[in-house]
CSV table of N, CA and C in Angstrom, one decimal:
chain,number,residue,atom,x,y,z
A,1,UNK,N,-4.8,19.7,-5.2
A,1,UNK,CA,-5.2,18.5,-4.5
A,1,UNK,C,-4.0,17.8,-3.9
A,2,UNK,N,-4.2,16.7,-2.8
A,2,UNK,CA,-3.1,16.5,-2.2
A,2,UNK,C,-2.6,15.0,-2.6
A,3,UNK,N,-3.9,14.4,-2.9
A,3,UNK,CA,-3.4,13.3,-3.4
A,3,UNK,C,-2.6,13.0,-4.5
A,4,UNK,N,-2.6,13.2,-5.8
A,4,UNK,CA,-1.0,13.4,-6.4
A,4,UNK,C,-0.3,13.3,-5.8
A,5,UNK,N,0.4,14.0,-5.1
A,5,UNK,CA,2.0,14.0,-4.2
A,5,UNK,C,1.7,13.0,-3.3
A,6,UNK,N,1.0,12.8,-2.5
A,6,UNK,CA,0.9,11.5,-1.4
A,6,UNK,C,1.0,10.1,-2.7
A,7,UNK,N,0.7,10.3,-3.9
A,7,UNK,CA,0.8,8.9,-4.6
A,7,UNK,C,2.4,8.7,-5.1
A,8,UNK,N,3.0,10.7,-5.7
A,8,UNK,CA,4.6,9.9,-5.5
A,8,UNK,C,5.4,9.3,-4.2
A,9,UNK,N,4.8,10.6,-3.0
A,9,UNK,CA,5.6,9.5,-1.9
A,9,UNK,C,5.6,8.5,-1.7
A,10,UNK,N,4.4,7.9,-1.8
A,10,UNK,CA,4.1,6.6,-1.3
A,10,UNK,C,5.2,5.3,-2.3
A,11,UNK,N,5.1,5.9,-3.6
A,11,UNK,CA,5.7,5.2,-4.9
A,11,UNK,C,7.2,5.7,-4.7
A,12,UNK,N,7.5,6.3,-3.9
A,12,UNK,CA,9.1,7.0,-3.2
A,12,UNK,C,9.3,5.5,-2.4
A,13,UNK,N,8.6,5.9,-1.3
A,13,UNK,CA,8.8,4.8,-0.2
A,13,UNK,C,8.7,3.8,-0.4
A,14,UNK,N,8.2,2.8,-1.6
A,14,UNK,CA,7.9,2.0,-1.3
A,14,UNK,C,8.9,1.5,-2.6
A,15,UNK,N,9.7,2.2,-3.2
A,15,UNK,CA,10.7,1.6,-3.7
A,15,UNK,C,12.0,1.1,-3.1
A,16,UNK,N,12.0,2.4,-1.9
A,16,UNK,CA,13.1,2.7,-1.2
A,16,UNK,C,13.3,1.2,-0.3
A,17,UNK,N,12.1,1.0,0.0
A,17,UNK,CA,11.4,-0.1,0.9
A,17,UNK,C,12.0,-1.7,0.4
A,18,UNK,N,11.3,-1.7,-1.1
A,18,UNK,CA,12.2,-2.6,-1.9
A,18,UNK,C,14.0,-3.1,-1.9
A,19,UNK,N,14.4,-1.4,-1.8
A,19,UNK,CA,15.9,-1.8,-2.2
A,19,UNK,C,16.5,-2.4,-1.3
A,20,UNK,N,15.9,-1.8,0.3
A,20,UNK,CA,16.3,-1.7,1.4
A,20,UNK,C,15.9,-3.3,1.7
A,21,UNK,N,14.8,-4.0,1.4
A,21,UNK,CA,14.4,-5.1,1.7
A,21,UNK,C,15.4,-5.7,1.3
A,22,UNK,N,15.7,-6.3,0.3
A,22,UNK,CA,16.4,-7.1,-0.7
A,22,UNK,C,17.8,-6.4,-0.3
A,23,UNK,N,18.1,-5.8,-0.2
A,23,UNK,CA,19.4,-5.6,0.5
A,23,UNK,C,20.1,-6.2,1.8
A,24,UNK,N,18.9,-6.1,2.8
A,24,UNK,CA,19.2,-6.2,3.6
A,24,UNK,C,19.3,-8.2,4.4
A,25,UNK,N,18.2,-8.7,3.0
A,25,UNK,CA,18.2,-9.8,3.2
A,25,UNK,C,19.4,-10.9,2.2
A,26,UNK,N,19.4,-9.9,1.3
A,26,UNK,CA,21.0,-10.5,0.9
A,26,UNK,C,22.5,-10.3,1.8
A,27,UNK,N,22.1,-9.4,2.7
A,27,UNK,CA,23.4,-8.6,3.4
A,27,UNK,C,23.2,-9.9,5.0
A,28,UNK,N,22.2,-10.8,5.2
A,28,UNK,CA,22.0,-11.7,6.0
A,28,UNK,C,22.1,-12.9,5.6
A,29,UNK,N,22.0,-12.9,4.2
A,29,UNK,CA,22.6,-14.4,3.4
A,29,UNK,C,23.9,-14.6,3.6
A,30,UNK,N,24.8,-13.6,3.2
A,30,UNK,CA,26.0,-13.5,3.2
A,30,UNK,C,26.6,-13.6,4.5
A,31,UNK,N,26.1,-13.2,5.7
A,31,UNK,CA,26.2,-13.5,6.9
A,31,UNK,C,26.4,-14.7,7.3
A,32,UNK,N,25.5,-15.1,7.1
A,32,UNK,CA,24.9,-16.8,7.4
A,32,UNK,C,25.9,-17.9,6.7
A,33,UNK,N,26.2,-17.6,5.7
A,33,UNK,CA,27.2,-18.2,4.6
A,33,UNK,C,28.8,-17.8,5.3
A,34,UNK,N,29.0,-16.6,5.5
A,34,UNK,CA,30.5,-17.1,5.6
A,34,UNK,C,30.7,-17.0,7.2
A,35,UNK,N,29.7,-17.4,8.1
A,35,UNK,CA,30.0,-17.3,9.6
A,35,UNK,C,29.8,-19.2,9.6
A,36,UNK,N,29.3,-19.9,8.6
A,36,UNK,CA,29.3,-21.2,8.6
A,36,UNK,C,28.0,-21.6,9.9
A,37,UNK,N,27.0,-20.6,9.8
A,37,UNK,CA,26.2,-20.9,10.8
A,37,UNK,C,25.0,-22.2,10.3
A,38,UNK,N,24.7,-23.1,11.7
A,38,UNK,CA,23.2,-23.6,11.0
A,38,UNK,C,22.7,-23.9,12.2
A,39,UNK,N,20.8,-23.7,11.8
A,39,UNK,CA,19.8,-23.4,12.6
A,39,UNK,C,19.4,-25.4,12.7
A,40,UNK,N,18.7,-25.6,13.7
A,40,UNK,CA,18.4,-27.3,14.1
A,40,UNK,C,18.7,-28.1,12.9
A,41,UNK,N,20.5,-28.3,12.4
A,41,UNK,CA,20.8,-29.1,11.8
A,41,UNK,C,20.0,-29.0,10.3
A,42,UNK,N,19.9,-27.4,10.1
A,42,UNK,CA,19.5,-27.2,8.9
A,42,UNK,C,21.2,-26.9,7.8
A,43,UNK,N,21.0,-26.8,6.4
A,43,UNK,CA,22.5,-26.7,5.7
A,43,UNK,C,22.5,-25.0,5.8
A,44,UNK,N,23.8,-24.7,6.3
A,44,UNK,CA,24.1,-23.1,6.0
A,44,UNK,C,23.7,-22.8,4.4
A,45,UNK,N,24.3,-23.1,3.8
A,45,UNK,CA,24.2,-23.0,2.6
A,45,UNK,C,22.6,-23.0,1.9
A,46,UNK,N,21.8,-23.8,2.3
A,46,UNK,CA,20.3,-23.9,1.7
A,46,UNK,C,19.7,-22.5,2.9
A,47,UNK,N,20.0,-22.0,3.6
A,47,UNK,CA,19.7,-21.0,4.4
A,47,UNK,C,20.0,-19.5,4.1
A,48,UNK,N,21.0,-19.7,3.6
A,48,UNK,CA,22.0,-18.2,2.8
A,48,UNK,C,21.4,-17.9,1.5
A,49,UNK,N,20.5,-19.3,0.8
A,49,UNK,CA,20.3,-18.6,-0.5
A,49,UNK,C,19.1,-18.7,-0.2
A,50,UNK,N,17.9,-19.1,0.2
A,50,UNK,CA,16.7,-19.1,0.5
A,50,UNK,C,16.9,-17.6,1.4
A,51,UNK,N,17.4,-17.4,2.2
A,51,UNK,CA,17.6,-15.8,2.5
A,51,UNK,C,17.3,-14.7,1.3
A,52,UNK,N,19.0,-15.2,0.7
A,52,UNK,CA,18.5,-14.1,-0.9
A,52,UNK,C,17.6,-14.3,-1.6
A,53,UNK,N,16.7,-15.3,-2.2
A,53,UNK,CA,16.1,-15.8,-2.6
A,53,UNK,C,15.0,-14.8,-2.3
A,54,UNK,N,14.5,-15.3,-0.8
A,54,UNK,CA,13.1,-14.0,-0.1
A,54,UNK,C,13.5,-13.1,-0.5
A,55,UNK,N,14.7,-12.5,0.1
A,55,UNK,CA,14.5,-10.9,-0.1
A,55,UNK,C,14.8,-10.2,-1.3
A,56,UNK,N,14.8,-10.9,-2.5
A,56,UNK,CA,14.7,-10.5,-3.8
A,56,UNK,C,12.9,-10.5,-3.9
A,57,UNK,N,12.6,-11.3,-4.0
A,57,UNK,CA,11.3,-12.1,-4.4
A,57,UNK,C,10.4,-11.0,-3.4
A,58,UNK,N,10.4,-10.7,-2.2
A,58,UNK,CA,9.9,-9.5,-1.1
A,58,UNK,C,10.5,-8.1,-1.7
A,59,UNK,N,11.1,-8.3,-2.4
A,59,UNK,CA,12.0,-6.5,-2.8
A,59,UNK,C,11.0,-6.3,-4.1
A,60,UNK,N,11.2,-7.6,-4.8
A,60,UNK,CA,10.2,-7.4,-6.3
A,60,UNK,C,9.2,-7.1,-6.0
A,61,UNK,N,8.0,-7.5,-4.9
A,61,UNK,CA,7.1,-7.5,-4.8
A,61,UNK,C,6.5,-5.9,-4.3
A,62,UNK,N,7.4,-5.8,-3.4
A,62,UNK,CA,7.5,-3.6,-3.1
A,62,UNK,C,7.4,-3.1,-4.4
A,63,UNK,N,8.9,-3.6,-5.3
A,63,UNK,CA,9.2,-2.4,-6.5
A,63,UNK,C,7.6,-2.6,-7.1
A,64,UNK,N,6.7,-3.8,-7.2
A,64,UNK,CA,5.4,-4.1,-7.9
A,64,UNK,C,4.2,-3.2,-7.8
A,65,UNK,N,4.4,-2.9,-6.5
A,65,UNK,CA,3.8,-1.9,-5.8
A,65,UNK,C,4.2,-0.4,-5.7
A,66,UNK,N,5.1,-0.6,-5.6
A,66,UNK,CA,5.6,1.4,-6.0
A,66,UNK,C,5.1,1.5,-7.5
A,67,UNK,N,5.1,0.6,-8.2
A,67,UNK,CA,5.2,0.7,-9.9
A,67,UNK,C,3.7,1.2,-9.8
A,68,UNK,N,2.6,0.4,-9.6
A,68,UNK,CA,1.5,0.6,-9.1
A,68,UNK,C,0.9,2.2,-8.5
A,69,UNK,N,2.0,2.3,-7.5
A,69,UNK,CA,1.4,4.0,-7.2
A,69,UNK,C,1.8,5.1,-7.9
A,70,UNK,N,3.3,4.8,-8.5
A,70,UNK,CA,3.9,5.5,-9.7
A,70,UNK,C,2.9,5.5,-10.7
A,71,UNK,N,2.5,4.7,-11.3
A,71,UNK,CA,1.4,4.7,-12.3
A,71,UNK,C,0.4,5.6,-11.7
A,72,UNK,N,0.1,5.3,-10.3
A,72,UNK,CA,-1.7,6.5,-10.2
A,72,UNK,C,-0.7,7.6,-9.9
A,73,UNK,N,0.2,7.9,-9.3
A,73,UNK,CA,1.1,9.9,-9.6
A,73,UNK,C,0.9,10.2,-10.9
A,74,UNK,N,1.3,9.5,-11.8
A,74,UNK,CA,1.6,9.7,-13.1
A,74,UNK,C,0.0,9.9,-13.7
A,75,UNK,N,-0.5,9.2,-14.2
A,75,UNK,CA,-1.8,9.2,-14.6
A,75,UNK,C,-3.0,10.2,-14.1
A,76,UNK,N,-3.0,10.0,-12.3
A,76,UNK,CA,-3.8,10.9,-11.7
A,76,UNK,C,-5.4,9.8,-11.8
A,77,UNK,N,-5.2,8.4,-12.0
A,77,UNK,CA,-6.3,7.8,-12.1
A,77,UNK,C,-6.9,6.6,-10.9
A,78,UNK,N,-7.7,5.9,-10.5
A,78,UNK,CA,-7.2,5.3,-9.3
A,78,UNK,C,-6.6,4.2,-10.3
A,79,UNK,N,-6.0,3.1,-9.5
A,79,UNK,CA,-5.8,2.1,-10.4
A,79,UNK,C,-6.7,0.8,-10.0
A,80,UNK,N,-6.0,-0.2,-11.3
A,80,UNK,CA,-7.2,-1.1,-12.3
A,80,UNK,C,-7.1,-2.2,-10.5
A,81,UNK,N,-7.8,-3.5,-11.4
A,81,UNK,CA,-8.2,-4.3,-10.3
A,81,UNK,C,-6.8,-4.8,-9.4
A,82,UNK,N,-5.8,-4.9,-10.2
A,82,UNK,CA,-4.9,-5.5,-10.0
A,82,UNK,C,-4.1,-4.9,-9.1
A,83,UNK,N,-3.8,-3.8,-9.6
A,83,UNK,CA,-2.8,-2.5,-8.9
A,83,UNK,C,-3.5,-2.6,-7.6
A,84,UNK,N,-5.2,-2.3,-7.3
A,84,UNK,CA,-5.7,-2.1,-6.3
A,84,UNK,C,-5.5,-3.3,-4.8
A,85,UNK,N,-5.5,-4.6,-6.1
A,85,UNK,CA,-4.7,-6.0,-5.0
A,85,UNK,C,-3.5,-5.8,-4.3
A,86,UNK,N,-2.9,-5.5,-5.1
A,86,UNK,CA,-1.4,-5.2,-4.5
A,86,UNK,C,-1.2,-4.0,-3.7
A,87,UNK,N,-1.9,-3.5,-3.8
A,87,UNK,CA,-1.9,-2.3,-2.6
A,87,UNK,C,-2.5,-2.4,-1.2
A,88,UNK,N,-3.4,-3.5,-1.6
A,88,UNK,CA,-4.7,-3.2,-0.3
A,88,UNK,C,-3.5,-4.9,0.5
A,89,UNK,N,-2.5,-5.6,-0.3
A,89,UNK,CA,-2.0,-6.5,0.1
A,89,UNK,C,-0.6,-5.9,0.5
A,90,UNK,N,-0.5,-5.1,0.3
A,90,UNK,CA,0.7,-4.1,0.9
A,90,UNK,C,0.4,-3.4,2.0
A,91,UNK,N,-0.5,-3.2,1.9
A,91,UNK,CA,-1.0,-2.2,3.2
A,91,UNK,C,-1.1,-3.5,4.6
A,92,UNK,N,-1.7,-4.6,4.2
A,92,UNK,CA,-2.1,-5.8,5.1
A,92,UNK,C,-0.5,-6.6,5.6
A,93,UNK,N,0.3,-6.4,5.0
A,93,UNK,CA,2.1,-6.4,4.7
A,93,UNK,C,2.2,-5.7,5.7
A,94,UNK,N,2.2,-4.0,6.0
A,94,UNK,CA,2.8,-3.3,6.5
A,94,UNK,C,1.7,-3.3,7.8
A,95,UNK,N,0.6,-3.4,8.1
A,95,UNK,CA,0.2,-3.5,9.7
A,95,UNK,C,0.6,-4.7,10.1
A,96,UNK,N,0.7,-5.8,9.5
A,96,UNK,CA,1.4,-7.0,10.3
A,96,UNK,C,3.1,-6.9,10.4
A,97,UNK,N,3.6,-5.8,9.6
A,97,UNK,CA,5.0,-5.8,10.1
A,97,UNK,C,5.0,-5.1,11.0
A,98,UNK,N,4.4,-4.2,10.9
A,98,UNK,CA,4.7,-3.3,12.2
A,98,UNK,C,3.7,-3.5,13.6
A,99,UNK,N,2.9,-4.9,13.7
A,99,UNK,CA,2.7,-5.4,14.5
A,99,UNK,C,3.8,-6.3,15.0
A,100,UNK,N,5.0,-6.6,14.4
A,100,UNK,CA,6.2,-7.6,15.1
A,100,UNK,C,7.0,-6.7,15.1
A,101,UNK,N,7.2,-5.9,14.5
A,101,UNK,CA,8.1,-4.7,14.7
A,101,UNK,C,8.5,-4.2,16.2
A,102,UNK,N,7.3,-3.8,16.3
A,102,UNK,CA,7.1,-2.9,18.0
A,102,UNK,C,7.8,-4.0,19.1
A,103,UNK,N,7.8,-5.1,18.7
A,103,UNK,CA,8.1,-5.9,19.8
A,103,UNK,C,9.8,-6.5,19.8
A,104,UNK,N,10.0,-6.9,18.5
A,104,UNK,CA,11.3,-7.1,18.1
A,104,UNK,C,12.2,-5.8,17.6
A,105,UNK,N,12.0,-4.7,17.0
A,105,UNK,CA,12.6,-3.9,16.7
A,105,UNK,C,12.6,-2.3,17.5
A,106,UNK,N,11.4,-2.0,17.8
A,106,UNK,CA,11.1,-0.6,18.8
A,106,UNK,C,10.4,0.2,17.8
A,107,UNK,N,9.4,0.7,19.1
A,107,UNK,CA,8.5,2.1,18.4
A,107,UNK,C,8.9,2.7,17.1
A,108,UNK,N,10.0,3.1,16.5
A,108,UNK,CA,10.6,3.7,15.7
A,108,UNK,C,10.3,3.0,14.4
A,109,UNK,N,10.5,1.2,14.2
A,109,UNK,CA,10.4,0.8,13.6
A,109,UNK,C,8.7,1.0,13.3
A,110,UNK,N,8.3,0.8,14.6
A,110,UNK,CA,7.0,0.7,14.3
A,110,UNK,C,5.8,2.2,13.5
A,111,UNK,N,6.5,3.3,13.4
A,111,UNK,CA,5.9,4.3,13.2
A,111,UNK,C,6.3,4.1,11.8
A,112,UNK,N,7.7,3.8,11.2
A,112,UNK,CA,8.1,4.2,9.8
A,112,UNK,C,7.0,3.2,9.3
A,113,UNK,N,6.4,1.7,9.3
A,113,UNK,CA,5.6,1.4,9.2
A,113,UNK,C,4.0,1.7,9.2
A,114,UNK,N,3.6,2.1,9.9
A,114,UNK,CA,2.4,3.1,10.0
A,114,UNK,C,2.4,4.1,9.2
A,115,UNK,N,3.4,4.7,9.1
A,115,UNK,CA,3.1,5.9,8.4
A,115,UNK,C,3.1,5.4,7.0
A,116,UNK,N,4.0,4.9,6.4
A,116,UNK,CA,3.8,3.6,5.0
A,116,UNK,C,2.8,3.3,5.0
A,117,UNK,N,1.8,2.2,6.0
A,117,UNK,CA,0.6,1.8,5.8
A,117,UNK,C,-0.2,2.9,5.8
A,118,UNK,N,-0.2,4.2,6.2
A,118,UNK,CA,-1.4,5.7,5.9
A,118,UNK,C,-1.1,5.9,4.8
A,119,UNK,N,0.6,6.0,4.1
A,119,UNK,CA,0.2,6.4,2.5
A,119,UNK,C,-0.3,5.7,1.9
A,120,UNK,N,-0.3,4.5,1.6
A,120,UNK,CA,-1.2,3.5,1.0
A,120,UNK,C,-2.5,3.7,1.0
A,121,UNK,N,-2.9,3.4,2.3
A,121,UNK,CA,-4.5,3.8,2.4
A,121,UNK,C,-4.7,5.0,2.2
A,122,UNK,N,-4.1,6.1,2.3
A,122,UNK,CA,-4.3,7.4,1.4
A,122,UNK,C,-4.4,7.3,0.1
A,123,UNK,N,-3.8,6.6,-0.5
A,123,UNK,CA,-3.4,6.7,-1.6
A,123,UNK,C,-4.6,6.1,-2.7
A,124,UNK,N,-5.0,4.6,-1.9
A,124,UNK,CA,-6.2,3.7,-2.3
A,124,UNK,C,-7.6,4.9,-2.3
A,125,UNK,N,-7.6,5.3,-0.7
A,125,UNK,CA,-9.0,6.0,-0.4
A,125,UNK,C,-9.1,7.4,-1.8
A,126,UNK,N,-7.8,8.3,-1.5
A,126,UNK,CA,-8.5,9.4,-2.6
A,126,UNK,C,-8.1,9.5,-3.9
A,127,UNK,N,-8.0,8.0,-4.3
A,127,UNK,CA,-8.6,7.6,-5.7
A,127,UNK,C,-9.5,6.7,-5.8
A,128,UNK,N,-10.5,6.7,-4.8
A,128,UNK,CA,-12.0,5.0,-4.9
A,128,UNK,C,-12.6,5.7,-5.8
A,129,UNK,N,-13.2,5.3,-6.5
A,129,UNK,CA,-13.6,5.6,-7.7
A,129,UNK,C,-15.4,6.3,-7.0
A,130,UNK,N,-15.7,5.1,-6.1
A,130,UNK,CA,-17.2,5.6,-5.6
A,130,UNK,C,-17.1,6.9,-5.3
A,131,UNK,N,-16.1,7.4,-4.6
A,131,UNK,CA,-15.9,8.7,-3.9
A,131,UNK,C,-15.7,9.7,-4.8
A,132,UNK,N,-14.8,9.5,-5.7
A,132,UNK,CA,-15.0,10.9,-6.9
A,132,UNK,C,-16.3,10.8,-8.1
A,133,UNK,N,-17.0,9.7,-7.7
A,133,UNK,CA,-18.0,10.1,-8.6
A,133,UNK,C,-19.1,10.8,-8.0
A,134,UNK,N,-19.4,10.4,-6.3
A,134,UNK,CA,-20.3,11.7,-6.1
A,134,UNK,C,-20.9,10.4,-5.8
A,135,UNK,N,-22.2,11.4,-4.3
A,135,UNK,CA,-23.6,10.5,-4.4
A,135,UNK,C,-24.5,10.6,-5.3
A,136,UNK,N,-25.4,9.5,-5.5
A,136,UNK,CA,-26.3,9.2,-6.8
A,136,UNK,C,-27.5,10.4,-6.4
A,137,UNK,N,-27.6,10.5,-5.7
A,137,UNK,CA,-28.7,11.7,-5.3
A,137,UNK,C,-28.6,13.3,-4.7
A,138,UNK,N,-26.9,12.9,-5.8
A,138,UNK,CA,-26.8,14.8,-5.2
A,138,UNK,C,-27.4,16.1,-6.3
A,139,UNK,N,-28.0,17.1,-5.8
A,139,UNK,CA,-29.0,17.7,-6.8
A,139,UNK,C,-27.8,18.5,-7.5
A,140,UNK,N,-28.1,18.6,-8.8
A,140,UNK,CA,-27.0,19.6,-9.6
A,140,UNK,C,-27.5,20.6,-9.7
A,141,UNK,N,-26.5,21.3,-10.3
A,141,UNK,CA,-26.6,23.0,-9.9
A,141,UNK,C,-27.7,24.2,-10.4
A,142,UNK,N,-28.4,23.2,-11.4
A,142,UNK,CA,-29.6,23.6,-12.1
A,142,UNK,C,-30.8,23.4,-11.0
A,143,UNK,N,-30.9,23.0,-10.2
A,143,UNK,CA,-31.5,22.6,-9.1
A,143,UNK,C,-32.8,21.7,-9.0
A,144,UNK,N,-32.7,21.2,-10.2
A,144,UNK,CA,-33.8,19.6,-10.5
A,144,UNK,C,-32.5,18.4,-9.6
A,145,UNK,N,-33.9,17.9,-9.1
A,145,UNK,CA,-33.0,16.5,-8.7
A,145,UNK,C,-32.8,15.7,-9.6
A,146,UNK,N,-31.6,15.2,-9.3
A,146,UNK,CA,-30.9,13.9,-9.8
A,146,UNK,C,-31.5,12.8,-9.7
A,147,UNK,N,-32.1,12.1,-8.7
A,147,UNK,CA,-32.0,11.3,-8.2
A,147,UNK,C,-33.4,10.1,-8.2
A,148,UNK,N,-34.2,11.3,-9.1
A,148,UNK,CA,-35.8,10.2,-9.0
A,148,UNK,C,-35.6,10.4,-10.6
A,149,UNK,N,-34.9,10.4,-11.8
A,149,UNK,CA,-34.8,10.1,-12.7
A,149,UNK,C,-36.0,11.0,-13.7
A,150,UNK,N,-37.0,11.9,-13.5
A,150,UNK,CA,-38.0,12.2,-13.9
A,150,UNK,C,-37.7,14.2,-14.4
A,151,UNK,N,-36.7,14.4,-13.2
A,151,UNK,CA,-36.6,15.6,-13.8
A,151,UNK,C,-37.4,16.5,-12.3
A,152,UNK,N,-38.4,15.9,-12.1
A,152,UNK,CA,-39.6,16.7,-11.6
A,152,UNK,C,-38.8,16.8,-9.4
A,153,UNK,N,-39.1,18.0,-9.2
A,153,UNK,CA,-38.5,18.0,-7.7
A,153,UNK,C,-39.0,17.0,-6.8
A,154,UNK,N,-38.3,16.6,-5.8
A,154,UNK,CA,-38.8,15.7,-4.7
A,154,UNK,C,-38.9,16.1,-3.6
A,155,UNK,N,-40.4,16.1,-2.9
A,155,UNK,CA,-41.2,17.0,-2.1
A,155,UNK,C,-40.8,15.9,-0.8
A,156,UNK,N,-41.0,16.4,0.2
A,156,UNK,CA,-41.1,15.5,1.4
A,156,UNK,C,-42.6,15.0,1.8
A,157,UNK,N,-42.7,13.5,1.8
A,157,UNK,CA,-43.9,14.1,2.3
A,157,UNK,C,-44.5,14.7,3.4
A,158,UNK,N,-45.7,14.9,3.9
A,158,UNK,CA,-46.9,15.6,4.8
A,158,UNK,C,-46.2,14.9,6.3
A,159,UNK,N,-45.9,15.9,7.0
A,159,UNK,CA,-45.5,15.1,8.2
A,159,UNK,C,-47.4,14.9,8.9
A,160,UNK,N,-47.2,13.6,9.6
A,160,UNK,CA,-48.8,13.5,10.5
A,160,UNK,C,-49.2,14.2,11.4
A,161,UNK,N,-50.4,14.5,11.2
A,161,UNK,CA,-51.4,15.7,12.6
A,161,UNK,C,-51.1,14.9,13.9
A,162,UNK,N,-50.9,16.0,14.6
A,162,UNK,CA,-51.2,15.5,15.9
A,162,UNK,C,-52.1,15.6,16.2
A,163,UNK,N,-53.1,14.9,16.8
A,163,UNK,CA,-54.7,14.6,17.2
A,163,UNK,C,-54.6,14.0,18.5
């Protein structure tokens, strides 16, 4: 099956996503701080750490979510209510980034995104729980229906005469 390995990549990338995040927003704090810059008479300083500050706090919240798909690689189960929040809020994360993306950063940005948001919803879809349990009226292999609870076959009815 394919899904396994699409749940470690996804739990790949979305750590990677983390480090990269929080990295990158610390590597703009630091910026900010020693270029002595400030936005409409705001403090450099309350700007540089509120920078770090996000991109720890946005880094945790990836690593939260890789941990989440690491858990369904590992297990092979979908995950609980919670894991399933943070995913489907991860995925909603990554089509609005890479809706600002395409316009501030370029197509490129915008695909590494997309394709992050398809492993997610890959990842959600082939472990929904409705989906591997099957329809409620699929006949088993013994060839009694499932589905009228009685055991007994279900006929169609009499199509009408034409007269």
């Amino acid at each position: 099956m394919v899904r396994r390995p699409v749940a470690w990549v996804t739990a790949i990338v979305l750590f990677a996503e983390a480090i990269g995040i929080a990295l990158l927003n610390w590597f703009l704090g630091v910026v900010v701080d020693r270029q002595d810059m400030s936005l409409a008479g705001l403090d450099s300083n309350a700007m540089s750490v509120s920078s770090k500050v996000g991109g720890l706090v946005f880094g945790l919240y990836f690593a939260a979510c890789a941990l989440v798909a690491l858990l369904v690689a590992l297990r092979d189960r979908a995950p609980g209510l919670v894991g399933r929040i943070l995913l489907i809020s991860a995925a909603v994360v990554h089509a609005l980034l890479g809706a600002f993306t395409v316009g501030l950063v370029g197509w490129g940005a915008f695909a590494f995104m997309m394709v992050v948001l398809g492993l997610i919803v890959f990842t959600l879809m082939a472990y929904d729980r409705r989906v591997a349990a099957g329809p409620s009226d699929a006949v088993p292999e013994d060839g009694k229906s499932g589905g009228n609870g009685g055991g007994a076959p279900v006929t169609a009815p009499p199509a009408p005469s034409a007269s």
